[in-house]
Coordinates of C-alpha atoms in Angstrom, one line a residue:
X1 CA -14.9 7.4 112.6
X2 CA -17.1 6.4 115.8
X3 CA -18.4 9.9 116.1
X4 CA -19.7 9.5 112.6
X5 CA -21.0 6.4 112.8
X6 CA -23.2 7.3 116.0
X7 CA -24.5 10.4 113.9
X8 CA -25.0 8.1 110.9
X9 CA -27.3 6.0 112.9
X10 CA -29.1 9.1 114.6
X11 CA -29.5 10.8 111.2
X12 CA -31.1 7.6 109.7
X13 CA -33.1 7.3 112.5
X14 CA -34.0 10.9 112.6
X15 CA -35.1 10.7 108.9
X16 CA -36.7 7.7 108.8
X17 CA -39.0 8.6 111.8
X18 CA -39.8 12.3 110.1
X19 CA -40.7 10.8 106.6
X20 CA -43.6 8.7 108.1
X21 CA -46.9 10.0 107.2
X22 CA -49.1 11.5 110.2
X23 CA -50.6 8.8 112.3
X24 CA -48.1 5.9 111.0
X25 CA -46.3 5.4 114.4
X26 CA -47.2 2.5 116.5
X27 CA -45.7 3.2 119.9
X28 CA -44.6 -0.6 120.7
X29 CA -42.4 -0.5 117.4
X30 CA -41.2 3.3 118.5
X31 CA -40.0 1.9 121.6
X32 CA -38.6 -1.3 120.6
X33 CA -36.3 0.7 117.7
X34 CA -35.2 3.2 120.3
X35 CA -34.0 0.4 122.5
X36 CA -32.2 -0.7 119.1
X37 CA -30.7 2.5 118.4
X38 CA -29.6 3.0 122.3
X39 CA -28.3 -0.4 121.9
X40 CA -26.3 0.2 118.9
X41 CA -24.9 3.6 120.4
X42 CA -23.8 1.6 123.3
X43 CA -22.1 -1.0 121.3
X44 CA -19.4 1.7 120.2
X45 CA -16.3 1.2 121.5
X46 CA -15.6 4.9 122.2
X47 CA -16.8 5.1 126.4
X48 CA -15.3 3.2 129.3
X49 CA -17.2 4.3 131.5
X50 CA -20.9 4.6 132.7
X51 CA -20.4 8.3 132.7
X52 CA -19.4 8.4 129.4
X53 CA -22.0 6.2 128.3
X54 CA -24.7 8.6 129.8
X55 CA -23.3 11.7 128.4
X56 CA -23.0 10.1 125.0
X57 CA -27.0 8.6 124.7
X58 CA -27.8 12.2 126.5
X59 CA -25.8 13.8 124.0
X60 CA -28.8 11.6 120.6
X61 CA -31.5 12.2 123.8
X62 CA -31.2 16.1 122.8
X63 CA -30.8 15.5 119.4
X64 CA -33.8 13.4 119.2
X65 CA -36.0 15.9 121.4
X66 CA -34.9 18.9 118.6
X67 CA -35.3 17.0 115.5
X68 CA -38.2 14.7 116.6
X69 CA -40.1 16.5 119.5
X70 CA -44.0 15.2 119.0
X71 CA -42.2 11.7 119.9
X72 CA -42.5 11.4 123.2
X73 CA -42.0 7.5 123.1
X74 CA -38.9 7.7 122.4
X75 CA -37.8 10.7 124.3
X76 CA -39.5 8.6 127.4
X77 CA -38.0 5.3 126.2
X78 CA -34.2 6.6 126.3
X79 CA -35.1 8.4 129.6
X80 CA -35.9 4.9 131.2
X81 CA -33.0 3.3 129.4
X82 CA -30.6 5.9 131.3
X83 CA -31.9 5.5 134.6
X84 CA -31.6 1.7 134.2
X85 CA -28.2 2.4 133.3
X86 CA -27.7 4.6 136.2
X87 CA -28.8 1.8 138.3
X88 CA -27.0 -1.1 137.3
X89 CA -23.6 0.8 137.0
X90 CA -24.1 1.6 141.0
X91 CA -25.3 -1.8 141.7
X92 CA -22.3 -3.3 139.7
X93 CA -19.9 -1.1 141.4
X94 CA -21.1 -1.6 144.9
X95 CA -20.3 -5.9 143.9
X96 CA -17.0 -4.8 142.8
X97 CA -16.4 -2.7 146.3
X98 CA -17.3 -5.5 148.1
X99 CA -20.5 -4.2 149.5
X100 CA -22.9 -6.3 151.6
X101 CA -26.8 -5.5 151.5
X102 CA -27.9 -5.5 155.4
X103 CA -31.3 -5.9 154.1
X104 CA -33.7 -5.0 151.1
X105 CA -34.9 -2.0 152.7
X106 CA -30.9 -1.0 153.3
X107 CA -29.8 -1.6 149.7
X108 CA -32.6 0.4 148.9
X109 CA -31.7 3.3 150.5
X110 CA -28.1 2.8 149.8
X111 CA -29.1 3.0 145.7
X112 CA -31.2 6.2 146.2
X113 CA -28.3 7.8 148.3
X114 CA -25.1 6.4 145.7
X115 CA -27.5 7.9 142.9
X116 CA -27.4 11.3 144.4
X117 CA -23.7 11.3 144.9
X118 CA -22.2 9.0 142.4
X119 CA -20.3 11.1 139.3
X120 CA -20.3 7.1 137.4
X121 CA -16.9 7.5 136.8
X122 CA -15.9 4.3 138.0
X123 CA -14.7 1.7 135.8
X124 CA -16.8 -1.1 135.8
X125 CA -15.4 -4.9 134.0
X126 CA -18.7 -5.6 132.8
X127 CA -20.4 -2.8 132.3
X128 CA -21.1 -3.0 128.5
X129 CA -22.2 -6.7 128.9
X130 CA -24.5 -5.7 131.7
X131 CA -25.9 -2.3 129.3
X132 CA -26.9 -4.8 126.7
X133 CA -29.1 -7.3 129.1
X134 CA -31.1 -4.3 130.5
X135 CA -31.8 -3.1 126.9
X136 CA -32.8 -7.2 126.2
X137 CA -34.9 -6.9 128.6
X138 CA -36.6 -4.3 128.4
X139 CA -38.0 -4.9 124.9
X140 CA -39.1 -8.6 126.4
X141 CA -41.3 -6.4 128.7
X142 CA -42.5 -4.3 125.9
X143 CA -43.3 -7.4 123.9
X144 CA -45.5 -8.6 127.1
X145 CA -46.9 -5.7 127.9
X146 CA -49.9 -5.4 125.4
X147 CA -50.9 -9.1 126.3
X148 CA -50.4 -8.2 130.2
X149 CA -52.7 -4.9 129.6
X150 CA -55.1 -6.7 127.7
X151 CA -55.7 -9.5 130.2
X152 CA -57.2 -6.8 132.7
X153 CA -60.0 -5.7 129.7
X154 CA -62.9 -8.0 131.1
X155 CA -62.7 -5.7 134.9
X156 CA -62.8 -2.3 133.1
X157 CA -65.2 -3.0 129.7
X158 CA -68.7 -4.5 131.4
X159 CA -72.0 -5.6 128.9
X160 CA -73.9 -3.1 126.6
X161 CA -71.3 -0.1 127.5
X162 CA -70.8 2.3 124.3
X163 CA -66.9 2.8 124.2
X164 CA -65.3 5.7 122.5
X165 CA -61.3 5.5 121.0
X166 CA -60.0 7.7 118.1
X167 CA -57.8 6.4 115.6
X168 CA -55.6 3.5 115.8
X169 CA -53.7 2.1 118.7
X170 CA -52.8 -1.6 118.2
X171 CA -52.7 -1.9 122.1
X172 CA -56.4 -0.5 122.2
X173 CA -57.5 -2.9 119.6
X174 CA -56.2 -6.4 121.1
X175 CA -57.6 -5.0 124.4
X176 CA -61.4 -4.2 122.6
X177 CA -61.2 -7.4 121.1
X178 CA -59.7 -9.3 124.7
X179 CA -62.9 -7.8 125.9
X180 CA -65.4 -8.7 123.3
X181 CA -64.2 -12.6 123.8
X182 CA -66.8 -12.7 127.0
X183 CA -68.8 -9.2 126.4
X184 CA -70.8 -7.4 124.2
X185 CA -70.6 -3.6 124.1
X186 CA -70.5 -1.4 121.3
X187 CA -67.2 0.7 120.1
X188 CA -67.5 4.4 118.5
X189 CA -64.0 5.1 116.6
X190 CA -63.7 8.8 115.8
X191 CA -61.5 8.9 112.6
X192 CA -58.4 10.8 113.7
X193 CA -58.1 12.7 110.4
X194 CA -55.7 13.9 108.5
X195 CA -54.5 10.5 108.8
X196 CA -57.8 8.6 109.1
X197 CA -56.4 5.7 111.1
X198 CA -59.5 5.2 113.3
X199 CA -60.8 3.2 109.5
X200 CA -58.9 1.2 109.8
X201 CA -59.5 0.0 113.7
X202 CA -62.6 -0.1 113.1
X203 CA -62.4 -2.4 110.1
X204 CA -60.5 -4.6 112.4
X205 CA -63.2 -4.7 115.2
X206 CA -65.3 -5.0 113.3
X207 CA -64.2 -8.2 111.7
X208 CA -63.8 -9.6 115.1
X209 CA -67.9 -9.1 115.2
X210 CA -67.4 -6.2 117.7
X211 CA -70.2 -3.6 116.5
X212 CA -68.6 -0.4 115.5
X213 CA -69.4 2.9 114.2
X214 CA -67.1 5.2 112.8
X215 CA -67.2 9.3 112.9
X216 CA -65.6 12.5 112.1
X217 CA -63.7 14.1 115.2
X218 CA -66.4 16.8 115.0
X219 CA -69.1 14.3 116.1
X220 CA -67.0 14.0 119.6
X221 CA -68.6 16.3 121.5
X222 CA -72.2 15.3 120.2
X223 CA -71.8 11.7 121.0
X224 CA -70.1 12.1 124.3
X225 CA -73.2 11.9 126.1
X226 CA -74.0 8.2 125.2
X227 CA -70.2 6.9 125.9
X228 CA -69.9 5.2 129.1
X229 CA -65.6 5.4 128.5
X230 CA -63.3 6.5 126.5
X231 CA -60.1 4.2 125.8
X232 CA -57.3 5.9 124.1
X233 CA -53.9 5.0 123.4
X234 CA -51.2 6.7 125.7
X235 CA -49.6 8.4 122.4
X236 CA -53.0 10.2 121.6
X237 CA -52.2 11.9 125.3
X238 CA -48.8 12.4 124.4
X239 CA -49.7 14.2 121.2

């Protein structure tokens, strides 16, 4: 029964994720639902031990890359989840031992080596308590993250620059408009067909009285000349 519960929640997942329409992914709400869907995995009570645990997410990781490969978010998200997974299991097992850190710089080194040799076999009291606070936290830092990027807008966008984007990243937009609070520079949006999601970024700059001008993606190359920089969201490199 918990081996098809954990495909029932990768299926749904899995489905949901390949029914959106092109251009419908926002990679903050990517990441936070993969963190949700590790966490839910995680909640099963079929491992005991870290090792298990890391086979078994692994085990969706694979699944995820077949079904869903253009998703790097989550491919990347579940990566970072494992090695915090990795890490706390060795630092929880090295409390358990015992173990004294000489020094930072020693329980450093001590974590890189244990990493290298550990099979994370050993059974940990805590473990699945300590899982679910590193999942917690990490979608508190994605939360901040956008608001933590934006903040460092006014050092990178300067007055009168021409800035290029294409389509619609929600972290681009709250970091054009951090940036049009105390400058004033001008934004081209290349439209990002088939899904034409650069509209509707540049609806929303523009009601924030950022001037804007949207193209078709063939009018890149013939524009690029006037663009002082081009600000892209990290899933437009992904994809």
């Amino acid at each position: 029964m918990t081996i098809m519960a954990e495909n029932t929640k990768l299926l749904k997942f899995i489905v949901q994720k390949s029914l959106q329409s092109f251009g419908g992914f926002s990679s903050y709400e990517l990441a936070v639902e993969t963190c949700e869907l590790v966490k839910s995995l995680a909640e099963e009570a079929d491992w005991s031990t870290a090792k298990e645990l890391i086979h078994k997410i692994r085990t969706a990781l694979r699944r995820l890359e077949t079904d869903l490969p253009t998703l790097n978010v989550v491919h990347n998200t579940i990566r970072r989840i494992l090695r915090l997974i990795r890490d706390e299991y060795l630092s929880a097992s090295s409390l358990e031992t015992g173990g004294e850190e000489k020094s930072q710089q020693d329980s450093l080194h001590r974590l890189l080596v244990n990493r290298e040799n550990s099979d994370y076999g050993k059974d940990v009291s805590d473990l699945k308590e300590r899982v679910d606070e590193i999942i917690e936290e990490l979608m508190m830092e994605y939360e901040g993250s956008t608001d933590e990027i934006s903040k460092q807008a006014l050092q990178h966008i300067h007055a009168n620059e021409i800035i290029m984007t294409i389509g619609r990243s929600k972290t681009v937009e709250k970091f054009l408009k951090f940036a049009a609070k105390n400058r004033k520079f001008q934004v081209i949006v290349a439209e990002n067909a088939p899904s034409y999601s650069g509209h509707m970024l540049a609806q929303n700059l523009a009601a924030s009285k950022i001037s804007t001008t949207v193209i078709p993606d063939s009018a890149i190359f013939a524009l690029m000349a006037r663009v002082n920089k081009v600000i892209i969201g990290t899933s437009a490199i992904r994809s």
